[in-house]
Coordinates of N, CA, C and O in Angstrom, one line a residue:
R1 N -61.4 -30.1 41.5 CA -60.2 -30.6 41.8 C -60.6 -31.1 43.6 O -61.0 -32.8 43.7
F2 N -61.0 -30.1 44.1 CA -61.1 -30.7 45.6 C -62.2 -31.4 45.7 O -62.9 -32.0 46.6
S3 N -63.3 -30.9 44.8 CA -64.7 -31.4 44.7 C -64.8 -32.5 44.5 O -66.1 -33.0 45.1
S4 N -64.4 -32.8 43.5 CA -64.4 -34.2 43.1 C -63.6 -35.4 44.0 O -64.1 -36.3 44.1
E5 N -62.8 -35.1 44.6 CA -62.2 -35.6 45.4 C -63.2 -35.9 46.8 O -63.6 -37.0 47.8
E6 N -64.0 -34.6 47.3 CA -64.8 -34.5 48.3 C -66.1 -35.8 48.0 O -66.7 -36.2 48.7
S7 N -66.5 -35.4 46.7 CA -67.2 -36.6 45.9 C -67.2 -37.7 46.1 O -67.7 -38.5 46.2
T8 N -65.9 -38.0 45.6 CA -65.3 -39.3 45.7 C -65.5 -40.3 46.9 O -66.0 -41.5 47.2
R9 N -64.9 -39.5 48.0 CA -64.8 -39.7 49.0 C -66.1 -40.4 49.9 O -66.7 -41.0 50.6
L10 N -67.1 -39.2 50.2 CA -68.4 -39.1 49.9 C -69.3 -40.5 49.6 O -69.9 -41.4 50.5
S11 N -69.1 -41.0 48.4 CA -69.0 -42.0 47.7 C -69.2 -42.8 48.2 O -69.7 -44.0 48.6
S12 N -67.7 -43.4 48.2 CA -67.2 -44.4 49.5 C -67.6 -44.5 50.7 O -67.8 -45.6 50.8
D13 N -68.1 -43.7 51.4 CA -68.4 -43.4 52.8 C -69.9 -43.9 52.7 O -70.0 -45.3 53.6
N14 N -70.4 -43.4 52.1 CA -71.9 -44.4 51.7 C -72.3 -45.5 51.4 O -72.7 -46.5 51.7
A15 N -70.9 -45.5 50.2 CA -71.3 -47.2 50.2 C -69.9 -48.1 51.2 O -70.9 -49.4 51.1
M16 N -69.2 -47.5 52.1 CA -68.6 -48.6 53.6 C -69.9 -48.5 54.3 O -70.5 -49.8 54.7
V17 N -70.6 -47.3 54.4 CA -71.9 -47.6 55.1 C -72.9 -49.3 54.8 O -73.6 -49.3 55.5
A18 N -73.3 -48.7 53.6 CA -74.1 -49.8 53.1 C -74.1 -50.9 53.4 O -74.7 -51.8 53.4
K19 N -72.5 -51.3 53.1 CA -71.6 -52.6 53.3 C -72.0 -52.9 54.2 O -72.2 -54.3 54.9
M20 N -71.5 -52.3 55.6 CA -71.6 -52.7 56.6 C -73.1 -52.6 57.4 O -73.1 -53.4 58.2
G21 N -73.9 -51.9 57.1 CA -75.4 -52.6 57.5 C -76.1 -53.6 56.5 O -76.4 -54.2 57.4
A22 N -75.4 -53.8 55.7 CA -75.5 -55.3 55.4 C -74.9 -56.7 55.7 O -75.6 -57.3 55.9
D23 N -73.9 -56.3 56.3 CA -73.2 -57.2 56.7 C -73.5 -57.4 58.4 O -74.0 -58.7 58.6
D24 N -73.8 -56.3 58.7 CA -74.7 -56.3 60.4 C -76.1 -57.1 60.0 O -76.2 -58.1 61.2
A25 N -76.8 -57.1 59.0 CA -78.1 -57.6 58.8 C -77.6 -59.1 58.7 O -78.1 -60.2 59.2
S26 N -76.5 -59.3 58.0 CA -76.6 -60.9 57.3 C -76.4 -61.8 59.0 O -76.3 -62.6 59.2
V27 N -75.3 -61.3 59.9 CA -74.8 -61.6 61.1 C -76.2 -61.6 62.1 O -76.0 -62.7 61.9
T28 N -76.7 -60.5 62.0 CA -78.3 -60.7 62.9 C -78.8 -62.4 62.5 O -79.0 -62.8 63.0
A29 N -78.9 -62.5 61.0 CA -79.8 -63.2 60.6 C -78.9 -65.1 61.0 O -79.9 -65.4 61.3
V30 N -77.8 -64.5 61.2 CA -77.1 -66.2 60.9 C -77.4 -66.5 62.5 O -77.7 -67.6 63.2
M31 N -77.0 -64.8 63.5 CA -77.3 -65.7 65.0 C -78.5 -66.1 65.7 O -78.6 -66.5 66.2
S32 N -79.5 -65.2 64.5 CA -80.7 -65.3 65.1 C -81.4 -66.9 64.9 O -82.2 -67.6 65.4
A33 N -80.8 -67.3 63.5 CA -81.2 -68.9 63.2 C -80.2 -69.6 64.2 O -81.0 -70.5 64.4
A34 N -78.9 -69.3 64.4 CA -78.6 -70.5 65.3 C -79.5 -70.2 66.6 O -79.3 -71.1 67.4
D35 N -79.9 -69.3 67.1 CA -80.1 -68.8 68.5 C -81.6 -70.1 68.3 O -82.0 -70.8 69.5
L36 N -82.4 -69.7 67.3 CA -83.7 -70.6 67.5 C -83.4 -72.6 67.2 O -84.1 -73.2 68.0
S37 N -82.2 -72.6 65.9 CA -81.8 -73.7 66.5 C -81.3 -74.3 67.8 O -82.2 -75.6 67.9
L38 N -80.6 -73.9 68.9 CA -80.2 -74.3 70.0 C -81.3 -74.4 70.7 O -81.5 -75.2 71.4
T39 N -82.6 -73.5 70.8 CA -83.4 -73.0 72.0 C -84.4 -74.5 71.4 O -84.6 -75.6 72.3
T40 N -84.4 -75.2 70.0 CA -85.1 -76.2 69.7 C -84.7 -77.4 70.2 O -85.0 -78.5 70.7
R41 N -82.8 -77.2 70.1 CA -82.6 -78.6 70.5 C -82.4 -78.9 72.1 O -82.7 -79.7 72.4
V42 N -82.4 -77.2 72.8 CA -82.0 -77.5 74.4 C -84.1 -78.0 74.6 O -84.5 -78.7 75.4
S43 N -84.8 -77.5 73.9 CA -86.3 -77.7 74.2 C -86.5 -79.2 74.0 O -87.3 -79.9 74.7
D44 N -85.8 -79.6 73.3 CA -86.4 -81.1 72.7 C -85.8 -82.1 73.8 O -86.4 -83.5 74.5
E45 N -84.3 -81.8 74.3 CA -83.8 -82.2 75.5 C -84.2 -82.4 76.6 O -84.4 -83.1 77.1
E46 N -85.1 -81.3 77.1 CA -85.6 -80.9 78.1 C -87.0 -82.4 77.8 O -87.4 -83.0 78.9
S47 N -87.1 -82.2 76.9 CA -88.6 -82.8 76.9 C -88.1 -84.3 77.3 O -88.9 -85.2 77.9
V48 N -87.0 -84.5 76.4 CA -86.4 -86.1 76.4 C -86.2 -86.1 77.7 O -87.0 -87.6 78.6
R49 N -85.8 -85.5 78.7 CA -85.4 -86.2 80.4 C -86.2 -86.0 81.3 O -86.6 -86.6 81.8
L50 N -87.4 -84.8 80.9 CA -88.8 -84.8 82.0 C -89.5 -86.6 81.5 O -89.7 -87.2 82.3
D51 N -89.4 -86.7 80.4 CA -90.0 -88.2 79.9 C -89.5 -89.5 80.9 O -89.5 -90.0 81.2
K52 N -87.8 -89.4 80.6 CA -87.1 -90.5 81.1 C -87.4 -90.4 82.6 O -87.0 -91.0 83.3
D53 N -87.5 -88.8 83.3 CA -87.3 -88.6 84.5 C -88.7 -89.6 85.3 O -88.5 -89.9 86.0
G54 N -89.7 -89.1 84.3 CA -91.0 -89.7 84.5 C -90.6 -91.3 84.9 O -91.0 -92.1 86.2
S55 N -90.2 -91.9 83.8 CA -90.0 -93.1 83.8 C -89.5 -93.7 85.0 O -89.7 -94.9 85.6
L56 N -88.3 -93.2 85.2 CA -87.3 -93.6 86.3 C -88.1 -93.1 87.6 O -87.9 -94.3 88.8
E57 N -88.7 -92.1 87.6 CA -89.9 -92.2 89.3 C -90.7 -93.5 89.2 O -90.3 -94.0 90.3
T58 N -91.4 -93.9 88.0 CA -91.8 -94.9 88.2 C -91.3 -96.3 88.9 O -91.8 -96.8 89.2
K59 N -90.8 -95.8 88.2 CA -89.4 -97.4 88.0 C -89.2 -97.6 89.4 O -88.9 -98.6 90.6
I60 N -88.4 -96.2 90.3 CA -87.9 -96.2 91.6 C -89.3 -96.4 92.5 O -89.2 -97.4 93.4
D61 N -90.6 -95.8 92.4 CA -91.7 -96.4 93.2 C -92.5 -97.6 93.2 O -92.7 -98.0 93.9
A62 N -92.2 -97.9 91.9 CA -92.9 -99.5 92.0 C -91.5 -100.7 92.2 O -91.8 -101.5 93.7
D63 N -90.1 -100.4 92.5 CA -89.6 -100.8 93.2 C -89.2 -100.8 94.6 O -89.1 -101.9 95.4
I64 N -89.7 -99.7 95.1 CA -89.8 -99.6 96.6 C -91.2 -99.9 97.0 O -91.1 -100.9 98.1
S65 N -91.8 -100.0 96.3 CA -93.4 -100.5 96.9 C -93.2 -101.9 96.3 O -93.1 -102.8 98.1
T66 N -92.2 -102.7 95.6 CA -92.2 -104.0 96.0 C -90.8 -104.4 97.2 O -91.4 -105.4 97.7
E67 N -90.1 -103.6 97.2 CA -89.3 -103.9 98.4 C -90.1 -103.9 100.1 O -90.1 -105.0 100.8
A68 N -91.0 -102.8 99.9 CA -91.6 -102.3 101.0 C -92.8 -103.8 101.3 O -92.8 -104.4 102.7
S69 N -93.3 -104.0 100.3 CA -93.9 -105.4 100.3 C -93.2 -107.2 101.2 O -94.0 -107.6 101.7
S70 N -92.2 -107.0 100.3 CA -91.3 -107.9 100.8 C -91.4 -108.1 102.1 O -91.1 -109.2 102.7
R71 N -91.1 -107.0 102.5 CA -90.3 -106.6 103.7 C -91.7 -107.0 104.8 O -91.2 -107.8 106.0
V72 N -92.1 -106.6 104.1 CA -93.7 -106.4 104.8 C -93.9 -108.2 105.8 O -94.0 -109.0 106.2
S73 N -94.4 -108.6 104.2 CA -94.2 -110.0 104.2 C -93.7 -111.0 105.5 O -93.8 -112.0 105.8
G74 N -92.2 -110.5 104.6 CA -90.9 -111.6 105.3 C -91.2 -111.1 106.8 O -91.1 -111.5 107.7
D75 N -91.4 -110.0 107.6 CA -91.7 -109.7 109.0 C -92.8 -110.4 109.6 O -92.7 -111.3 110.2
A76 N -93.6 -110.8 108.8 CA -94.8 -111.4 109.3 C -94.1 -113.0 109.2 O -94.7 -113.5 110.5
S77 N -93.8 -113.3 108.4 CA -93.1 -114.9 108.1 C -92.5 -114.8 109.6 O -92.6 -116.2 110.4
L78 N -91.5 -113.8 109.9 CA -90.5 -114.0 110.5 C -91.3 -114.4 112.0 O -91.2 -114.9 112.8
D79 N -92.1 -113.3 112.1 CA -93.0 -113.2 113.4 C -93.6 -114.5 113.7 O -94.1 -115.1 114.7
K80 N -94.6 -115.3 112.3 CA -95.3 -116.5 112.2 C -94.1 -117.4 113.2 O -94.9 -118.2 113.7
F81 N -93.1 -117.5 112.6 CA -92.0 -118.4 112.7 C -91.3 -118.2 114.7 O -91.5 -119.5 115.1
L82 N -91.3 -117.1 114.6 CA -91.0 -116.9 116.0 C -92.3 -117.1 117.3 O -91.9 -117.8 118.2
M83 N -93.0 -117.1 116.6 CA -94.6 -117.7 117.8 C -94.5 -118.6 118.1 O -95.0 -119.1 119.1
H84 N -94.2 -119.7 117.0 CA -94.5 -121.1 117.2 C -93.1 -121.9 118.2 O -92.3 -121.6 118.3

C-alpha cells in the first residue's frame, strides 16, 4: 500500500514537472515573439524618425540659407539707399 502511494506520488510529481516545463517553454516562446515584434516596431519607428529628422534638417537649412540671402540682399539695398 505504501509502495502504491509512493508510485502514484512520483508519477504525479513527474507529470507536474513535465507540465511546468511545457508551460515555461510556452511562456518563453510567447515572450520571444513579443520581444521580436517590439524590436521590429521600434526599429521601424527609428527609421521613420531618422528620415523625418533629415527632411526637417534640410528644410531648416534651406530656410536659414534663404533668410541669410535675403538679409544680405536687404543690407546691400539699405547700404545703397543710405549712400545716396
